[in-house]
C-alpha cells in the first residue's frame, strides 16, 4: 500500500516551544517535500530532499529546518515556534522528475 | 520566482455539465511538467493528471482532460460530466526542474457542483 504518513495529525504548541513534525513513506521514493498550506496561498514549498542528507531550501525556509537520515523518513523542525507558523503542513514524496507526487494527510499546527 | 497563477477563486456549476479551470504559469525552461491535483473536503491531496511540455497532445484521464497552450503558458483543466463528488479545490502545479521533482503550486480554485 503506497502511503505517506504524517505524525501527529494535530498539534498545539506555545510560542517559543520546539516542534517536530515527522513523515514517513513506504515507496522508497528518493525525493521528499515539506509544504505548508495557508488560505488563499496554495501550497508553499518549505524544503525539498533529494535523498539522505541531501536537502535544499524551498521558497519559504526561514524558521524551519529539516532532517533526513533515512530515505523513508523526513522530519520538519521548528526551533522556537512563532504564531505565524500556525498552518497545515503537508509532507510528500515522489520518484522525482515528472512523476506523481504523493501527499500525506497533513498536520494542523497551531502555535498559541 | 516563477509563478503559477489560478485566477478563478471559485466556480459553481450544475451536475453533469462541463467545467474548465484556468491556470497560467511563468517559465524560462523549454521542458517541464504540468500537473493538476485535487484537494477534497477532508484535506486529502491527490494527483489527477499530468502534461509533458514537449508533447503536443493534450493529456486525458477518465473525465479529466487538459487544454495545453504552450505559447500562452496556459494549462486548463476540463472536467466533463461533473459529479457531486468532484466538488473540491483544484491546484495547478509546474515542475521547476526537469529531473528532480521540485513543484510550485497555484493558489487553487474551489469547485462546487450543485445537484
CSV table of C-alpha atoms in Angstrom, one decimal:
chain,number,residue,atom,x,y,z
A,1,UNK,CA,0.0,0.0,0.0
A,2,UNK,CA,1.6,3.2,-1.2
A,3,UNK,CA,1.5,5.7,1.6
A,4,UNK,CA,2.9,8.9,3.1
A,5,UNK,CA,2.3,9.0,6.8
A,6,UNK,CA,2.4,12.1,8.9
A,7,UNK,CA,2.6,12.3,12.7
A,8,UNK,CA,1.0,13.9,14.6
A,9,UNK,CA,-2.2,15.0,12.7
A,10,UNK,CA,-3.0,17.8,15.1
A,11,UNK,CA,-0.7,19.7,17.3
A,12,UNK,CA,-1.0,22.7,19.6
A,13,UNK,CA,2.2,24.4,20.8
A,14,UNK,CA,3.1,27.5,22.8
A,15,UNK,CA,5.1,30.2,21.2
A,16,UNK,CA,8.8,29.6,21.7
A,17,UNK,CA,8.5,25.8,22.0
A,18,UNK,CA,10.2,23.5,19.7
A,19,UNK,CA,8.1,21.5,17.2
A,20,UNK,CA,9.0,18.2,15.4
A,21,UNK,CA,6.8,17.0,12.6
A,22,UNK,CA,7.5,13.6,11.3
A,23,UNK,CA,6.9,12.0,7.9
A,24,UNK,CA,7.4,8.5,6.6
A,25,UNK,CA,6.9,6.9,3.2
A,26,UNK,CA,6.8,3.2,2.2
A,27,UNK,CA,7.6,3.7,-1.6
A,28,UNK,CA,11.4,4.0,-1.4
A,29,UNK,CA,11.0,7.5,-3.0
A,30,UNK,CA,14.2,9.5,-3.3
A,31,UNK,CA,12.5,12.9,-3.2
A,32,UNK,CA,10.5,14.1,-0.3
A,33,UNK,CA,9.0,17.5,0.4
A,34,UNK,CA,7.5,19.7,3.1
A,35,UNK,CA,4.9,22.2,2.1
A,36,UNK,CA,2.7,24.5,4.2
A,37,UNK,CA,-0.8,25.5,3.2
A,38,UNK,CA,-2.4,28.7,4.2
A,39,UNK,CA,-5.8,30.1,3.0
A,40,UNK,CA,-5.5,31.8,-0.4
A,41,UNK,CA,-1.9,30.9,-0.8
A,42,UNK,CA,-2.0,27.4,-2.1
A,43,UNK,CA,0.9,25.1,-1.2
A,44,UNK,CA,4.3,26.7,-0.5
A,45,UNK,CA,7.4,24.7,-0.6
A,46,UNK,CA,9.5,24.8,2.6
A,47,UNK,CA,12.2,22.2,1.9
A,48,UNK,CA,12.9,19.5,-0.6
A,49,UNK,CA,15.1,16.5,0.0
A,50,UNK,CA,16.6,14.6,-2.9
A,51,UNK,CA,17.9,11.7,-0.7
A,52,UNK,CA,19.5,11.1,2.7
A,53,UNK,CA,21.3,14.3,3.9
A,54,UNK,CA,20.7,16.0,0.5
A,55,UNK,CA,18.3,18.8,1.4
A,56,UNK,CA,17.5,22.0,-0.4
A,57,UNK,CA,15.6,25.1,0.6
A,58,UNK,CA,12.3,25.8,-1.0
A,59,UNK,CA,10.5,29.2,-1.2
A,60,UNK,CA,9.9,29.8,2.5
A,61,UNK,CA,12.6,28.0,4.5
A,62,UNK,CA,13.1,30.7,7.2
A,63,UNK,CA,12.2,29.5,10.6
A,64,UNK,CA,12.4,25.8,9.6
A,65,UNK,CA,15.0,23.1,9.3
A,66,UNK,CA,14.8,19.5,8.2
A,67,UNK,CA,16.5,16.2,8.8
A,68,UNK,CA,16.6,13.2,6.6
A,69,UNK,CA,18.8,10.4,7.9
A,70,UNK,CA,16.9,7.5,6.3
A,71,UNK,CA,15.4,7.5,2.9
A,72,UNK,CA,11.9,6.7,4.2
A,73,UNK,CA,11.8,9.4,6.9
A,74,UNK,CA,11.8,13.2,6.6
A,75,UNK,CA,11.4,15.5,9.6
A,76,UNK,CA,10.5,19.2,9.8
A,77,UNK,CA,11.7,21.1,12.8
A,78,UNK,CA,10.6,24.4,14.1
A,79,UNK,CA,13.0,25.8,16.6
A,80,UNK,CA,11.2,28.3,18.9
A,81,UNK,CA,7.8,28.3,17.1
A,82,UNK,CA,6.1,31.5,16.2
A,83,UNK,CA,2.4,32.3,15.9
A,84,UNK,CA,2.8,32.9,12.2
A,85,UNK,CA,3.8,29.3,11.7
A,86,UNK,CA,0.3,28.3,12.5
A,87,UNK,CA,-0.6,26.4,9.4
A,88,UNK,CA,-1.3,23.0,7.8
A,89,UNK,CA,1.9,21.2,6.9
A,90,UNK,CA,2.0,18.6,4.2
A,91,UNK,CA,4.7,16.1,3.6
A,92,UNK,CA,5.0,14.5,0.2
A,93,UNK,CA,7.2,12.1,-1.8
A,94,UNK,CA,8.0,11.2,-5.3
A,95,UNK,CA,10.4,9.5,-7.6
A,96,UNK,CA,11.4,12.9,-8.9
A,97,UNK,CA,11.3,14.3,-12.4
A,98,UNK,CA,7.8,14.4,-13.8
A,99,UNK,CA,6.4,11.6,-11.7
A,100,UNK,CA,3.3,11.8,-9.4
A,101,UNK,CA,3.8,13.4,-6.0
A,102,UNK,CA,2.1,11.5,-3.2
A,103,UNK,CA,0.9,13.6,-0.2
A,104,UNK,CA,0.4,12.8,3.4
A,105,UNK,CA,-2.9,13.8,5.1
A,106,UNK,CA,-1.3,16.9,6.7
A,107,UNK,CA,-0.6,18.1,10.2
A,108,UNK,CA,-2.6,21.0,11.5
A,109,UNK,CA,-0.2,23.0,13.7
A,110,UNK,CA,-1.5,25.8,16.0
A,111,UNK,CA,1.0,28.0,17.8
A,112,UNK,CA,-0.5,30.0,20.6
B,1,UNK,CA,10.1,33.5,-8.5
B,2,UNK,CA,8.4,31.7,-11.4
B,3,UNK,CA,4.7,31.9,-10.6
B,4,UNK,CA,1.7,29.7,-11.2
B,5,UNK,CA,-1.5,31.6,-11.2
B,6,UNK,CA,-5.1,30.4,-11.0
B,7,UNK,CA,-7.3,33.5,-11.3
B,8,UNK,CA,-10.6,31.7,-10.6
B,9,UNK,CA,-11.0,31.6,-6.8
B,10,UNK,CA,-14.2,29.6,-7.0
B,11,UNK,CA,-16.6,28.1,-9.6
B,12,UNK,CA,-20.0,26.7,-9.2
B,13,UNK,CA,-21.7,24.5,-11.9
B,14,UNK,CA,-24.7,22.2,-12.1
B,15,UNK,CA,-24.1,18.5,-12.0
B,16,UNK,CA,-23.4,16.7,-15.3
B,17,UNK,CA,-22.1,19.8,-17.1
B,18,UNK,CA,-18.6,20.5,-18.2
B,19,UNK,CA,-16.3,22.9,-16.4
B,20,UNK,CA,-13.0,24.4,-17.3
B,21,UNK,CA,-10.4,25.8,-14.8
B,22,UNK,CA,-7.7,28.1,-15.9
B,23,UNK,CA,-4.0,28.1,-15.0
B,24,UNK,CA,-1.1,30.2,-16.4
B,25,UNK,CA,2.5,29.8,-15.4
B,26,UNK,CA,5.8,31.6,-15.9
B,27,UNK,CA,8.8,29.7,-17.2
B,28,UNK,CA,12.2,30.1,-18.6
B,29,UNK,CA,12.6,26.4,-19.4
B,30,UNK,CA,11.9,24.6,-22.7
B,31,UNK,CA,11.0,21.4,-21.0
B,32,UNK,CA,8.9,20.9,-17.9
B,33,UNK,CA,5.9,19.1,-16.4
B,34,UNK,CA,2.5,20.5,-15.5
B,35,UNK,CA,0.1,18.8,-13.0
B,36,UNK,CA,-3.3,19.1,-11.6
B,37,UNK,CA,-4.1,18.0,-8.1
B,38,UNK,CA,-7.4,17.8,-6.2
B,39,UNK,CA,-7.9,18.5,-2.5
B,40,UNK,CA,-11.0,17.0,-1.1
B,41,UNK,CA,-13.1,18.3,1.8
B,42,UNK,CA,-11.2,16.0,4.2
B,43,UNK,CA,-7.9,17.7,3.2
B,44,UNK,CA,-6.5,14.8,1.2
B,45,UNK,CA,-4.5,15.9,-1.9
B,46,UNK,CA,-4.5,13.5,-4.8
B,47,UNK,CA,-2.8,13.6,-8.2
B,48,UNK,CA,-5.2,13.9,-11.2
B,49,UNK,CA,-3.4,14.4,-14.5
B,50,UNK,CA,0.0,15.5,-16.0
B,51,UNK,CA,1.2,17.1,-19.2
B,52,UNK,CA,4.7,16.9,-20.5
B,53,UNK,CA,5.6,20.2,-22.1
B,54,UNK,CA,7.2,18.5,-25.1
B,55,UNK,CA,4.0,16.7,-26.0
B,56,UNK,CA,1.6,18.5,-28.3
B,57,UNK,CA,-1.3,16.1,-27.5
B,58,UNK,CA,-3.5,17.1,-24.6
B,59,UNK,CA,-3.5,14.6,-21.7
B,60,UNK,CA,-6.7,12.8,-20.8
B,61,UNK,CA,-7.5,10.6,-17.8
B,62,UNK,CA,-11.1,9.5,-17.3
B,63,UNK,CA,-13.3,12.5,-17.3
B,64,UNK,CA,-10.3,14.9,-16.9
B,65,UNK,CA,-8.6,16.4,-19.8
B,66,UNK,CA,-6.1,19.3,-20.3
B,67,UNK,CA,-6.1,22.2,-22.7
B,68,UNK,CA,-2.3,22.9,-23.1
B,69,UNK,CA,-1.4,26.0,-24.9
B,70,UNK,CA,2.4,26.3,-24.7
B,71,UNK,CA,2.7,29.7,-26.5
B,72,UNK,CA,0.4,31.1,-23.9
B,73,UNK,CA,1.9,29.3,-20.9
B,74,UNK,CA,-1.5,28.0,-20.1
B,75,UNK,CA,-2.8,24.6,-18.9
B,76,UNK,CA,-6.5,24.4,-18.4
B,77,UNK,CA,-8.3,21.5,-16.7
B,78,UNK,CA,-11.5,20.3,-18.2
B,79,UNK,CA,-13.9,18.1,-16.3
B,80,UNK,CA,-16.7,16.6,-18.3
B,81,UNK,CA,-19.9,15.1,-16.9
B,82,UNK,CA,-19.3,16.6,-13.5
B,83,UNK,CA,-20.5,14.7,-10.4
B,84,UNK,CA,-21.2,15.9,-6.9
B,85,UNK,CA,-18.0,14.2,-5.7
B,86,UNK,CA,-15.9,16.4,-8.0
B,87,UNK,CA,-16.6,19.2,-5.5
B,88,UNK,CA,-13.1,20.1,-4.2
B,89,UNK,CA,-10.2,22.6,-4.5
B,90,UNK,CA,-8.1,22.1,-7.6
B,91,UNK,CA,-4.5,23.0,-7.8
B,92,UNK,CA,-2.3,23.5,-10.8
B,93,UNK,CA,1.4,22.9,-10.4
B,94,UNK,CA,4.6,23.2,-12.5
B,95,UNK,CA,7.9,21.5,-12.1
B,96,UNK,CA,10.7,23.9,-11.5
B,97,UNK,CA,13.3,21.4,-12.7
B,98,UNK,CA,13.1,18.6,-15.2
B,99,UNK,CA,14.8,15.9,-13.3
B,100,UNK,CA,14.3,16.3,-9.6
B,101,UNK,CA,10.6,17.0,-9.0
B,102,UNK,CA,10.5,20.4,-7.4
B,103,UNK,CA,7.0,21.7,-7.8
B,104,UNK,CA,5.4,25.1,-7.5
B,105,UNK,CA,1.7,25.4,-7.0
B,106,UNK,CA,-1.1,27.8,-7.9
B,107,UNK,CA,-3.4,29.2,-5.3
B,108,UNK,CA,-6.2,26.8,-6.1
B,109,UNK,CA,-9.8,27.0,-7.5
B,110,UNK,CA,-12.7,25.8,-5.4
B,111,UNK,CA,-15.2,23.9,-7.5
B,112,UNK,CA,-18.7,23.4,-6.2
B,113,UNK,CA,-21.0,21.0,-8.1
B,114,UNK,CA,-24.7,21.6,-7.5
B,115,UNK,CA,-27.5,19.0,-8.0
